[in-house]
Amino acid sequence: MTSDSGRAHHQLWGGRFTGALSDAAAELNRSLPVDRRLWRQDVRVAQAWVSALAVAGIIAPAEERTLADGLRRVAERLADGADAHAPDEDVHTLVERLLYEEVGEIAGKLNTGRSRNDQVATDLRLWCLEAAASVRQEVTALATVLAERASAGIDVLLPGYTHGQRAQPVRWAYVLLAHAWPLIRDLQRLNEVSDRTGELPLGAGAVAGSFVPIDRERLCEILGFRRIAANSLDVTGDRDFVADLVHALAMVSVHLSRLCGEFAVYTSSEYGFVRLDDAYSTGSSLLPQKRNPDIFELARAKSARVVAALSGLLNLLRGLPAGYSKDLQEDKAFLFDAVDTLLLTLPAVRGAIETLQPVPDRMRAALNSSLLATDLADGLAGEGVPFREAHAVVGRLVRHAEAQGIELRTITEADAAALHPSLPRLIAAVGTFEDSVERRRTTGGASREAVARQLREVRSSLAKPGGTRP
Amino acid sequence: MTSDSGRAHHQLWGGRFTGALSDAAAELNRSLPVDRRLWRQDVRVAQAWVSALAVAGIIAPAEERTLADGLRRVAERLADGADAHAPDEDVHTLVERLLYEEVGEIAGKLNTGRSRNDQVATDLRLWCLEAAASVRQEVTALATVLAERASAGIDVLLPGYTHGQRAQPVRWAYVLLAHAWPLIRDLQRLNEVSDRTGELPLGAGAVAGSFVPIDRERLCEILGFRRIAANSLDVTGDRDFVADLVHALAMVSVHLSRLCGEFAVYTSSEYGFVRLDDAYSTGSSLLPQKRNPDIFELARAKSARVVAALSGLLNLLRGLPAGYSKDLQEDKAFLFDAVDTLLLTLPAVRGAIETLQPVPDRMRAALNSSLLATDLADGLAGEGVPFREAHAVVGRLVRHAEAQGIELRTITEADAAALHPSLPRLIAAVGTFEDSVERRRTTGGASREAVARQLREVRSSLAKPGGTRP
Amino acid sequence: MTSDSGRAHHQLWGGRFTGALSDAAAELNRSLPVDRRLWRQDVRVAQAWVSALAVAGIIAPAEERTLADGLRRVAERLADGADAHAPDEDVHTLVERLLYEEVGEIAGKLNTGRSRNDQVATDLRLWCLEAAASVRQEVTALATVLAERASAGIDVLLPGYTHGQRAQPVRWAYVLLAHAWPLIRDLQRLNEVSDRTGELPLGAGAVAGSFVPIDRERLCEILGFRRIAANSLDVTGDRDFVADLVHALAMVSVHLSRLCGEFAVYTSSEYGFVRLDDAYSTGSSLLPQKRNPDIFELARAKSARVVAALSGLLNLLRGLPAGYSKDLQEDKAFLFDAVDTLLLTLPAVRGAIETLQPVPDRMRAALNSSLLATDLADGLAGEGVPFREAHAVVGRLVRHAEAQGIELRTITEADAAALHPSLPRLIAAVGTFEDSVERRRTTGGASREAVARQLREVRSSLAKPGGTRP
Amino acid sequence: MTSDSGRAHHQLWGGRFTGALSDAAAELNRSLPVDRRLWRQDVRVAQAWVSALAVAGIIAPAEERTLADGLRRVAERLADGADAHAPDEDVHTLVERLLYEEVGEIAGKLNTGRSRNDQVATDLRLWCLEAAASVRQEVTALATVLAERASAGIDVLLPGYTHGQRAQPVRWAYVLLAHAWPLIRDLQRLNEVSDRTGELPLGAGAVAGSFVPIDRERLCEILGFRRIAANSLDVTGDRDFVADLVHALAMVSVHLSRLCGEFAVYTSSEYGFVRLDDAYSTGSSLLPQKRNPDIFELARAKSARVVAALSGLLNLLRGLPAGYSKDLQEDKAFLFDAVDTLLLTLPAVRGAIETLQPVPDRMRAALNSSLLATDLADGLAGEGVPFREAHAVVGRLVRHAEAQGIELRTITEADAAALHPSLPRLIAAVGTFEDSVERRRTTGGASREAVARQLREVRSSLAKPGGTRP
């Protein structure tokens, strides 16, 4: 077709050129190694377009049948791997070339009134909608596992930490649920992103709309979009939906990094709060005794990659004019990498959490009486001592115990009374760590009942599309 | 109060320490220069807490009155600049110190059952809600100006560009609206972010909930939140709402960079499509003739800053355990800078757009007959020539004209016919640039009616909270 | 070997485990798809280690020969593609497994006193040294092309731009050389990075050094390193050399984006300063007349990717303790992508620059007399008028000409004299654009002689290793 | 001066404009709040320029004296705070306005042949050179403290960790030095950056060089630069030196984050390896017993900020043409923030390290006999067992001990012999943890002598400018 242009392969352009594209340029320009993943979407969009051309009277019913049959065969060949070593410039050229092979010159009618600009935007939105659904499913599965483990961990106490330091006793279930909620927010975010992704580009042409009187409402329905993109110049150059999705993925990855970073610490000999199952532990090539939390470390590390993808993508878009610029071709490398990374990481993390063994004895052993200091200050405050003063009094008590190398509870009555007359009595009455936890009864607190209520709410949110809370 | 601790200033902690904090540590640790902007929120939250303590019976009615009066006076002093050279560690310490100065030792009751961890989370969410509202207002104003300018620019034609190259004739209004739609998406995003920000942290304590039986539902209402945060460990360490807001701001800034990057090019002598008003132009210190689009350049540049803030913030959060870590203190530098940057940039860009003069003659002069090439290919396709072949034929026509150094329309009939028999007729019939534009009649296209419809839709979206489209 | 561990494949660890690694964990953990590119380095390092073990008396001469022969055969198999569908965990496991296949159980002696931690660090440094050399070569080639094009462009004048606005006349050679100097700085940077990369990790063991009395000085020499890493805990967890290299690559990519961004603008119809050769131009699938600077757009876009890799890498390293953490496995994805991106982009950009046609007529046509405004101000300053006043006077002259819609040089004598008595004479004497350029005679200026001198300096810098300037 | 332009303040431009700059535009455009920090550099550069104008015969000796005296007085006023509430556009305008106030209209001669473009580039390079020197000093101080602490910690043993898991016994000195070496690399990097920063922009004019026959060699000497910038178009738009410095700072900050992240873990109750001095510990507002490592957390967090500055800066530069664009104004916010952040963080970290107490008992208590597993495998390998097999044998030994809940060393002789006949003898001979450490004798290893040698090398590197190693 383009024999007179000196350009060798099937190509969607070239009439106006006399020389062939150089190897170096063709290599840089070629996006097929990345965008061939869009072939299902590209064929599906082509099928819808053929139908729309027929309805608009641009192609005859027989032509429609030929093209539709051809596209079905093209899809079969692609499903069989026809994209594997294809020489084409991009996925759109690949699909058109295969269609030529199947139906001959009539294939040239496929792209009447259509441009790669609206085509790739449509393909990519479809791909994003599917990717968001897959990630949503995996996030739901992980949050569900956290909730299941939590329901078995309501009785187990351990220190709650702030600044990496023991702060107050809490429930193991409470810690697990603290990592479930961010995932529920992720579901909400993914849901919102999907809604905004559902605007149809097809029919926008290269920049100005299509000369073909296409029924875009019908296209919308056929392809499962929610509404028509309002401005064709905008929609062909718009990649906000990619940025929004990658942001949502970056948030998921940050949440995984927080969960896994914290749990990696819990697997250390020093903490020993959890023990990874063999199926999720790795060893060392030199040190025979090692039992490494590689899964957690990798999940933590991968988030740097997803966040970098977001940063790269947003910076890619900076300063580009409206409409299509070739720079936009680079969006896919970021997007695909972010999605792949999460779909690789989420199941491994879920498995690790599902199978890890909590070690309640080690958790409880980490509770020492200084974790009751706040209870003592609260007690003084309950007797009318201004809290700031109560805090200072108990601070001195802690310092005293530390200087003597003893536990808070074994300080002598006289020493305690010297700091505040009520202290001896409060120390005697402070009770167990369980008692301390049960004092945090407000909604969202660490008491048994509050945690049980919270668990119900997590489950109910996970049951709703979009993870909505009341 | 903490005299025995050797720590000089008013401080919310210190009973347990014997030595003073070193200067270098105090300097690094001190967040007041950054977080003093939260004082309005901090006082408002303190007022709600005092009321909640009274309802819970923790303080007596008289104490409540004293504290409430004191806080009112503290707010007055802060409004008068009491934060300017304050020596305090952070905004919470500042407010508490001033309260001590106003009401004496009873001030120490304010923070009963409350921690800086839930306090700063609450302050910050309130601040974000207000910031999002301010940005929403500015974004709406800019989009409104674009719509206004568009309504006056429906008749003006210019080239639509792809790859920075002239592609097809479009309307000036159409270009302006292509930059309004991204802003409408921004409004949607800011709206979603605000919804998720409205979860109340107050009452979460340091990590485990509060020992005070606070009515959190009531706090929710008083402070204007939508629901209670479900897990106190999560909410004290959660900064997702900051990340979401900064992402929404980064998207706004990217949109500004695209608008301004494109319009900066239009101000060049080579394009000359728009002329900046003197009120939005700057000069050179050396070159007397210069007329620089500094506003557009700065708006483009600032987006690098906002995107960097997002990247920095997400990476800050990576790997932190649930609950409060001091690392979170760094969130505010990113957040404040992003909000400030946008509130500085948006009005300047709006003014520049509002006052710039389009130069229709230069726009029209940039239309040459090669922009009708697609119309010719469309014409051939309309006659049943497969589009891919039609494209190649017209490509050769363009090459021919270029080789002869002539316009497409002045090619000889014989030369055109040699390429395709229908070409001479189609060239004769191709009509004006206006005719070409009017052929793009589909929804979202560049035709007069489609643009008018689009303009109505922009206005109706801007009139709705959250910029929703039907 | 690990049959009793229930772990299926050849593995460098596992004795202590009873269950198999789950599929999800194995999938996430497996780095072979990324790190198999290191096989040449891994074999080379293994060969050096075998020799060192022999010298240290750990293996017998016959064993050394067996292992050395085996490794040679392993290298041959890998060169023939043995890594293509290998099931192994990573490149080190792959090499060891193949060695087992070649020489049997004695293969188990290879890793005596060696860990994957020092192994991968050594492999990666070797890889980086080679990558830096390849990039240096490509950067030199591009800078050389710029210098060649410059030497042919000394006579051609065009506007020099600031703020995207015409500022003063300069030479085309001068513009080209302005893009060569950043590349020379890149060569310096790459050279420095290579020096620091040349520290030998091998012999560091897992964390504490090796029990084998290896002669590390000899290893250094064999493998071409410059010195031994001083601390084994540091060097096994150190990826500064990767960060430095990726920074150097990010700088190269930013320079390409600046060159290509500027030249993309020059290809527009509005500027028309250069015309891309067909071998470096692309077309549109819809618009037959299009001639797109895809190469320049892609080079501009790719820099977002390389900068994101740098950002991701640095954030990956943040907060990790000294010594090896699995997080470090993620360094390679960033590194390889950055190197690949540049080695793909640089030749295409070089070709595009090498073949583009400058259009001197369009360049000269863009020079208008307002570009001589600074010459007039300089002239007034030369007569003793304070420059700031001279600037204001000429500013008014420009305003006057603009208001009348005339060129600066055609303003009436009376009007000019009204602004300053010397103006008419200075206007008459201002001369040609060539005269203006020749007035910038200082080193680094745009005059013919200064540019010729500069060109000599570029060439002499390119001839020196490390691009050093005197 | 610009009264006829309707522009109110002193301004370096404006003759050509009729309307005043709007408030919104002026606010966005104004850089004084950021760039006023450059006033010392700006005055110093102005002084050099005055001298150069005199040598070139552009100003008379008397004028030179007047301007030089005036600039001295301007510097005094600025040192007294004249910049505090100045209304000017930028620091250059500020300095010129003050000079007008001091010497009247002759001030207008200062900027003859000079532009803000070469001026700000020169100011900024001088500022960077000083900033790099300050950071170098602080980095040296911190590395020196690490070395001092190391020299006192040679006898103290603790586990070396990989993957956050105990790996092998090492010396406390060895751990401290592992964090000193990255800082020495930082010194090298800062040194290289300074060398490349020392290219003189002054005399480059706005874009094309200066019409004044300035002796740039002399300027170079006066201002302490190393060489003249070779291309004026390049040097006015070049911010590579800023990017290089910020990269060097980002590396320092990453190193601090690694040191502080690791040491924060050591302060936990679970590790308890070090205890922060009161002067570097902070407390909690709610929990009286808390002792938080805020300094370490903040140092870790701040690195996200410096890395974001680097990412932002590189992205700012992406795609800009050669020569000055206003976008470059944004470089300073990134640069200043990065430098300030490090100069705030480094002294606090140094103090914290200088004063912390290691707790040798807790360190030693963390050594358990599984840390000798590698020694056993090494022992088997020393007897000719292929290392891979030795590793597997000892792995089984560890599994066996773990299953029985006993220490490696207390396993029965029969059980050990069942795994390998040599094991009982090797277990008996494995010796103390000290013995194990002493087996790592190679350069860079953890043995006493290797560490002592290393310490000498650190000190000698710190004594050399540029931290060079032999």
PDB file of C-alpha atoms in Angstrom, chain D residues 328-390:
ATOM      1  CA  LEU D 328      13.858  28.881  36.375  1.00  0.00           C
ATOM      2  CA  GLN D 329      12.790  31.249  39.118  1.00  0.00           C
ATOM      3  CA  GLU D 330      11.318  28.240  40.887  1.00  0.00           C
ATOM      4  CA  ASP D 331      14.712  26.598  41.311  1.00  0.00           C
ATOM      5  CA  LYS D 332      15.445  28.557  44.445  1.00  0.00           C
ATOM      6  CA  ALA D 333      12.530  27.302  46.516  1.00  0.00           C
ATOM      7  CA  PHE D 334      13.779  23.736  46.015  1.00  0.00           C
ATOM      8  CA  LEU D 335      17.429  24.605  46.589  1.00  0.00           C
ATOM      9  CA  PHE D 336      16.975  26.715  49.695  1.00  0.00           C
ATOM     10  CA  ASP D 337      14.616  24.224  51.272  1.00  0.00           C
ATOM     11  CA  ALA D 338      17.034  21.361  50.692  1.00  0.00           C
ATOM     12  CA  VAL D 339      19.992  23.239  52.130  1.00  0.00           C
ATOM     13  CA  ASP D 340      18.029  24.576  55.120  1.00  0.00           C
ATOM     14  CA  THR D 341      16.658  21.145  55.863  1.00  0.00           C
ATOM     15  CA  LEU D 342      20.109  19.597  56.002  1.00  0.00           C
ATOM     16  CA  LEU D 343      21.673  22.384  58.007  1.00  0.00           C
ATOM     17  CA  LEU D 344      18.862  21.960  60.516  1.00  0.00           C
ATOM     18  CA  THR D 345      19.041  18.192  60.636  1.00  0.00           C
ATOM     19  CA  LEU D 346      22.766  17.471  60.639  1.00  0.00           C
ATOM     20  CA  PRO D 347      23.645  19.176  63.956  1.00  0.00           C
ATOM     21  CA  ALA D 348      20.726  17.540  65.751  1.00  0.00           C
ATOM     22  CA  VAL D 349      21.678  14.100  64.506  1.00  0.00           C
ATOM     23  CA  ARG D 350      25.303  14.695  65.383  1.00  0.00           C
ATOM     24  CA  GLY D 351      24.346  15.712  68.906  1.00  0.00           C
ATOM     25  CA  ALA D 352      22.097  12.696  69.312  1.00  0.00           C
ATOM     26  CA  ILE D 353      24.853  10.310  68.205  1.00  0.00           C
ATOM     27  CA  GLU D 354      27.474  12.095  70.263  1.00  0.00           C
ATOM     28  CA  THR D 355      25.476  11.749  73.462  1.00  0.00           C
ATOM     29  CA  LEU D 356      23.662   8.443  73.130  1.00  0.00           C
ATOM     30  CA  GLN D 357      24.597   5.645  75.475  1.00  0.00           C
ATOM     31  CA  PRO D 358      25.158   2.232  73.957  1.00  0.00           C
ATOM     32  CA  VAL D 359      23.865  -0.600  76.168  1.00  0.00           C
ATOM     33  CA  PRO D 360      26.401  -3.398  75.650  1.00  0.00           C
ATOM     34  CA  ASP D 361      24.468  -5.836  77.831  1.00  0.00           C
ATOM     35  CA  ARG D 362      21.390  -5.630  75.652  1.00  0.00           C
ATOM     36  CA  MET D 363      23.502  -5.953  72.540  1.00  0.00           C
ATOM     37  CA  ARG D 364      25.242  -9.028  73.797  1.00  0.00           C
ATOM     38  CA  ALA D 365      21.962 -10.514  75.036  1.00  0.00           C
ATOM     39  CA  ALA D 366      20.721 -10.408  71.461  1.00  0.00           C
ATOM     40  CA  LEU D 367      23.444 -12.797  70.357  1.00  0.00           C
ATOM     41  CA  ASN D 368      22.194 -16.353  70.364  1.00  0.00           C
ATOM     42  CA  SER D 369      23.878 -19.442  69.126  1.00  0.00           C
ATOM     43  CA  SER D 370      21.999 -19.574  65.844  1.00  0.00           C
ATOM     44  CA  LEU D 371      24.243 -16.694  64.833  1.00  0.00           C
ATOM     45  CA  LEU D 372      27.046 -19.238  64.755  1.00  0.00           C
ATOM     46  CA  ALA D 373      25.300 -21.307  62.094  1.00  0.00           C
ATOM     47  CA  THR D 374      27.444 -19.817  59.353  1.00  0.00           C
ATOM     48  CA  ASP D 375      30.565 -20.659  61.333  1.00  0.00           C
ATOM     49  CA  LEU D 376      29.455 -24.289  61.401  1.00  0.00           C
ATOM     50  CA  ALA D 377      28.787 -24.295  57.669  1.00  0.00           C
ATOM     51  CA  ASP D 378      32.147 -22.622  57.114  1.00  0.00           C
ATOM     52  CA  GLY D 379      33.697 -25.319  59.275  1.00  0.00           C
ATOM     53  CA  LEU D 380      32.182 -28.080  57.180  1.00  0.00           C
ATOM     54  CA  ALA D 381      33.297 -26.299  54.031  1.00  0.00           C
ATOM     55  CA  GLY D 382      36.779 -26.044  55.501  1.00  0.00           C
ATOM     56  CA  GLU D 383      36.765 -29.837  55.681  1.00  0.00           C
ATOM     57  CA  GLY D 384      35.986 -30.144  52.014  1.00  0.00           C
ATOM     58  CA  VAL D 385      32.195 -30.432  52.132  1.00  0.00           C
ATOM     59  CA  PRO D 386      30.837 -28.384  49.234  1.00  0.00           C
ATOM     60  CA  PHE D 387      29.496 -25.205  50.796  1.00  0.00           C
ATOM     61  CA  ARG D 388      26.013 -25.632  49.377  1.00  0.00           C
ATOM     62  CA  GLU D 389      25.761 -29.018  51.067  1.00  0.00           C
ATOM     63  CA  ALA D 390      27.256 -27.662  54.287  1.00  0.00           C
TER      64      ALA D 390
END
